[in-house]
mmCIF file of C-alpha atoms in Angstrom:
data_model
loop_
_atom_site.group_PDB
_atom_site.id
_atom_site.type_symbol
_atom_site.label_atom_id
_atom_site.label_comp_id
_atom_site.label_asym_id
_atom_site.label_seq_id
_atom_site.Cartn_x
_atom_site.Cartn_y
_atom_site.Cartn_z
ATOM 1 C CA UNK A 1 20.804 75.331 79.807
ATOM 2 C CA UNK A 2 24.581 75.607 79.550
ATOM 3 C CA UNK A 3 26.850 72.571 79.804
ATOM 4 C CA UNK A 4 28.059 73.546 83.306
ATOM 5 C CA UNK A 5 24.492 73.770 84.544
ATOM 6 C CA UNK A 6 23.820 70.255 83.225
ATOM 7 C CA UNK A 7 26.911 68.982 85.013
ATOM 8 C CA UNK A 8 25.765 70.579 88.303
ATOM 9 C CA UNK A 9 22.333 69.034 87.858
ATOM 10 C CA UNK A 10 23.827 65.623 87.101
ATOM 11 C CA UNK A 11 26.114 65.853 90.164
ATOM 12 C CA UNK A 12 23.182 66.833 92.382
ATOM 13 C CA UNK A 13 21.038 63.983 91.066
ATOM 14 C CA UNK A 14 23.906 61.529 91.577
ATOM 15 C CA UNK A 15 24.437 62.687 95.165
ATOM 16 C CA UNK A 16 20.702 62.436 95.849
ATOM 17 C CA UNK A 17 20.552 58.935 94.391
ATOM 18 C CA UNK A 18 23.515 57.838 96.510
ATOM 19 C CA UNK A 19 21.876 59.236 99.633
ATOM 20 C CA UNK A 20 18.538 57.547 98.891
ATOM 21 C CA UNK A 21 19.824 54.143 97.836
ATOM 22 C CA UNK A 22 23.068 53.919 99.777
ATOM 23 C CA UNK A 23 26.365 53.508 98.026
ATOM 24 C CA UNK A 24 27.131 49.893 97.157
ATOM 25 C CA UNK A 25 29.749 48.328 99.371
ATOM 26 C CA UNK A 26 32.876 46.576 98.119
ATOM 27 C CA UNK A 27 31.606 43.317 99.633
ATOM 28 C CA UNK A 28 28.299 43.576 97.766
ATOM 29 C CA UNK A 29 29.938 44.293 94.465
ATOM 30 C CA UNK A 30 32.279 41.344 94.806
ATOM 31 C CA UNK A 31 35.449 43.472 94.862
ATOM 32 C CA UNK A 32 37.966 41.936 97.214
ATOM 33 C CA UNK A 33 35.503 39.448 98.675
ATOM 34 C CA UNK A 34 36.407 35.746 98.927
ATOM 35 C CA UNK A 35 35.099 33.598 96.077
ATOM 36 C CA UNK A 36 32.005 31.431 95.946
ATOM 37 C CA UNK A 37 32.851 28.486 93.690
ATOM 38 C CA UNK A 38 30.483 25.867 92.263
ATOM 39 C CA UNK A 39 32.331 22.545 91.944
ATOM 40 C CA UNK A 40 31.554 19.524 89.766
ATOM 41 C CA UNK A 41 33.582 16.390 90.538
ATOM 42 C CA UNK A 42 33.778 12.935 88.972
ATOM 43 C CA UNK A 43 36.254 10.095 88.875
ATOM 44 C CA UNK A 44 37.063 6.451 89.495
ATOM 45 C CA UNK A 45 38.142 4.341 92.450
ATOM 46 C CA UNK A 46 40.805 1.617 92.430
ATOM 47 C CA UNK A 47 38.124 -1.129 92.472
ATOM 48 C CA UNK A 48 36.327 0.211 89.370
ATOM 49 C CA UNK A 49 33.713 2.142 91.334
ATOM 50 C CA UNK A 50 33.004 5.812 90.645
ATOM 51 C CA UNK A 51 32.057 9.116 92.237
ATOM 52 C CA UNK A 52 30.302 12.160 90.821
ATOM 53 C CA UNK A 53 28.391 15.168 92.000
ATOM 54 C CA UNK A 54 28.393 18.849 92.806
ATOM 55 C CA UNK A 55 28.902 21.170 95.760
ATOM 56 C CA UNK A 56 29.460 24.874 96.497
ATOM 57 C CA UNK A 57 32.427 26.304 98.399
ATOM 58 C CA UNK A 58 32.056 29.724 100.071
ATOM 59 C CA UNK A 59 35.429 31.336 100.732
ATOM 60 C CA UNK A 60 33.979 34.011 103.051
ATOM 61 C CA UNK A 61 32.683 31.461 105.565
ATOM 62 C CA UNK A 62 34.986 28.554 104.595
ATOM 63 C CA UNK A 63 31.979 26.243 104.287
ATOM 64 C CA UNK A 64 30.620 23.776 101.778
ATOM 65 C CA UNK A 65 26.923 23.632 100.920
ATOM 66 C CA UNK A 66 24.584 22.177 98.282
ATOM 67 C CA UNK A 67 26.568 18.962 98.238
ATOM 68 C CA UNK A 68 25.227 16.123 96.125
ATOM 69 C CA UNK A 69 28.063 13.631 95.722
ATOM 70 C CA UNK A 70 27.293 9.988 95.043
ATOM 71 C CA UNK A 71 29.640 7.016 95.119
ATOM 72 C CA UNK A 72 28.985 3.771 93.269
ATOM 73 C CA UNK A 73 30.727 0.420 93.524
ATOM 74 C CA UNK A 74 30.798 -2.741 91.398
ATOM 75 C CA UNK A 75 28.100 -5.314 92.233
ATOM 76 C CA UNK A 76 30.679 -7.721 93.683
ATOM 77 C CA UNK A 77 31.929 -5.107 96.160
ATOM 78 C CA UNK A 78 30.110 -4.898 99.536
ATOM 79 C CA UNK A 79 30.967 -1.174 100.041
ATOM 80 C CA UNK A 80 27.830 0.890 100.521
ATOM 81 C CA UNK A 81 26.695 3.360 97.870
ATOM 82 C CA UNK A 82 24.739 6.430 98.786
ATOM 83 C CA UNK A 83 24.235 10.136 98.400
ATOM 84 C CA UNK A 84 26.662 11.275 101.071
ATOM 85 C CA UNK A 85 25.034 13.301 103.797
ATOM 86 C CA UNK A 86 27.469 15.544 105.688
ATOM 87 C CA UNK A 87 30.624 17.379 104.814
ATOM 88 C CA UNK A 88 33.755 18.708 106.486
ATOM 89 C CA UNK A 89 36.624 20.779 105.123
ATOM 90 C CA UNK A 90 40.156 19.596 105.831
ATOM 91 C CA UNK A 91 42.864 22.253 106.010
ATOM 92 C CA UNK A 92 45.894 20.073 105.313
ATOM 93 C CA UNK A 93 46.000 18.734 102.769
ATOM 94 C CA UNK A 94 43.278 20.989 101.355
ATOM 95 C CA UNK A 95 40.180 19.053 100.554
ATOM 96 C CA UNK A 96 36.745 17.974 101.521
ATOM 97 C CA UNK A 97 35.463 14.932 103.380
ATOM 98 C CA UNK A 98 31.921 13.645 102.841
ATOM 99 C CA UNK A 99 30.298 11.053 105.069
ATOM 100 C CA UNK A 100 26.973 9.383 105.639
ATOM 101 C CA UNK A 101 25.651 7.114 108.386
ATOM 102 C CA UNK A 102 24.512 3.852 106.826
ATOM 103 C CA UNK A 103 23.092 2.352 110.030
ATOM 104 C CA UNK A 104 23.623 3.080 113.749
ATOM 105 C CA UNK A 105 27.045 1.371 113.680
ATOM 106 C CA UNK A 106 28.362 1.971 110.164
ATOM 107 C CA UNK A 107 29.587 5.139 108.477
ATOM 108 C CA UNK A 108 30.784 5.588 104.894
ATOM 109 C CA UNK A 109 33.487 8.177 104.228
ATOM 110 C CA UNK A 110 34.700 9.751 101.013
ATOM 111 C CA UNK A 111 37.687 12.108 101.100
ATOM 112 C CA UNK A 112 38.740 14.164 98.105
ATOM 113 C CA UNK A 113 41.809 16.403 98.228
ATOM 114 C CA UNK A 114 41.777 19.387 95.874
ATOM 115 C CA UNK A 115 42.251 23.190 95.947
ATOM 116 C CA UNK A 116 38.776 24.259 97.140
ATOM 117 C CA UNK A 117 39.353 28.036 97.008
ATOM 118 C CA UNK A 118 40.858 28.215 93.493
ATOM 119 C CA UNK A 119 38.492 27.936 90.514
ATOM 120 C CA UNK A 120 39.593 26.041 87.417
ATOM 121 C CA UNK A 121 39.941 22.500 86.090
ATOM 122 C CA UNK A 122 41.966 20.046 88.157
ATOM 123 C CA UNK A 123 42.790 16.475 87.185
ATOM 124 C CA UNK A 124 45.353 15.758 89.895
ATOM 125 C CA UNK A 125 42.828 14.577 92.477
ATOM 126 C CA UNK A 126 43.544 12.107 95.207
ATOM 127 C CA UNK A 127 41.554 10.654 98.046
ATOM 128 C CA UNK A 128 39.769 7.501 99.169
ATOM 129 C CA UNK A 129 36.528 5.977 100.318
ATOM 130 C CA UNK A 130 36.130 3.759 103.347
ATOM 131 C CA UNK A 131 33.522 2.089 105.533
ATOM 132 C CA UNK A 132 34.001 2.272 109.289
ATOM 133 C CA UNK A 133 32.124 0.132 111.791
ATOM 134 C CA UNK A 134 31.957 1.478 115.335
ATOM 135 C CA UNK A 135 31.009 -1.086 117.980
ATOM 136 C CA UNK A 136 31.359 0.673 121.307
ATOM 137 C CA UNK A 137 35.053 1.243 122.009
ATOM 138 C CA UNK A 138 36.146 -0.612 118.839
ATOM 139 C CA UNK A 139 36.288 1.273 115.563
ATOM 140 C CA UNK A 140 37.262 -0.807 112.557
ATOM 141 C CA UNK A 141 37.882 0.351 109.001
ATOM 142 C CA UNK A 142 36.554 -2.453 106.822
ATOM 143 C CA UNK A 143 37.182 -1.449 103.223
ATOM 144 C CA UNK A 144 39.300 1.260 101.592
ATOM 145 C CA UNK A 145 39.432 2.209 97.898
ATOM 146 C CA UNK A 146 41.668 4.951 96.569
ATOM 147 C CA UNK A 147 40.811 7.579 93.961
ATOM 148 C CA UNK A 148 42.359 6.298 90.729
ATOM 149 C CA UNK A 149 41.625 9.337 88.556
ATOM 150 C CA UNK A 150 39.171 12.158 88.355
ATOM 151 C CA UNK A 151 38.403 15.721 87.435
ATOM 152 C CA UNK A 152 37.164 18.713 89.422
ATOM 153 C CA UNK A 153 35.778 21.783 87.649
ATOM 154 C CA UNK A 154 35.302 24.932 89.713
ATOM 155 C CA UNK A 155 33.350 27.893 88.329
ATOM 156 C CA UNK A 156 33.029 31.246 90.099
ATOM 157 C CA UNK A 157 29.458 32.086 91.035
ATOM 158 C CA UNK A 158 28.473 35.223 89.138
ATOM 159 C CA UNK A 159 28.021 38.357 91.197
ATOM 160 C CA UNK A 160 24.508 39.787 90.998
ATOM 161 C CA UNK A 161 24.343 43.558 91.536
ATOM 162 C CA UNK A 162 22.285 44.945 94.419
ATOM 163 C CA UNK A 163 19.216 47.120 93.744
ATOM 164 C CA UNK A 164 21.261 50.182 94.774
ATOM 165 C CA UNK A 165 23.831 49.366 92.116
ATOM 166 C CA UNK A 166 21.124 48.933 89.484
ATOM 167 C CA UNK A 167 19.492 52.259 90.368
ATOM 168 C CA UNK A 168 22.836 54.091 90.247
ATOM 169 C CA UNK A 169 23.592 52.524 86.870
ATOM 170 C CA UNK A 170 20.177 53.431 85.425
ATOM 171 C CA UNK A 171 20.455 56.983 86.749
ATOM 172 C CA UNK A 172 23.928 57.275 85.208
ATOM 173 C CA UNK A 173 22.645 56.109 81.826
ATOM 174 C CA UNK A 174 19.766 58.601 82.055
ATOM 175 C CA UNK A 175 22.078 61.513 82.876
ATOM 176 C CA UNK A 176 24.528 60.551 80.125
ATOM 177 C CA UNK A 177 21.662 60.216 77.622
ATOM 178 C CA UNK A 178 20.254 63.596 78.673
ATOM 179 C CA UNK A 179 23.645 65.245 78.238
ATOM 180 C CA UNK A 180 24.093 63.714 74.791
ATOM 181 C CA UNK A 181 20.600 64.741 73.749
ATOM 182 C CA UNK A 182 21.160 68.299 75.002
ATOM 183 C CA UNK A 183 24.498 68.517 73.253
ATOM 184 C CA UNK A 184 22.937 67.484 69.909
ATOM 185 C CA UNK A 185 20.255 70.176 70.136
ATOM 186 C CA UNK A 186 22.795 73.019 70.254
ATOM 187 C CA UNK A 187 22.935 74.481 66.743
ATOM 188 C CA UNK A 188 26.324 74.622 65.064
ATOM 189 C CA UNK A 189 27.686 78.110 64.448
#
């Protein structure tokens, strides 16, 4: 078969594969789509307590999931320690606010301000933790500790190709290999 015939065959096979599998979209391939960032945070509070944990930020939906952030306090401090249970995103300043209900009247809050949608290493964190008691119409903040230092590390979640992308890639390798094999079999003049 001549080289042009191979090229026509390869083009036909490529078109058939695209029709069968569907061309991968830009969103699926990760091109131009908002980032999904896995965050790890840790640091200290002004009273000697600490915080650490992980969560995932999805830029497409502007949501936080998989949060596992724990605060600890010194034994002499009555502030509650727990794996914080719910999360909200604050727009200004950018950051995230975790909270958990300790009992029917008491809620623990932990706010951490950081650039959620930009991966990297950040050591300029600020925020606080507080306990709020709500007794009917009276809400009272009992204890507040400020973030005294910490680090946030954000890593982009790797994009995993769709099956259509894999099949197109495998077909492309097969066609390229066939062309190279055919080219080698032509005797030199």
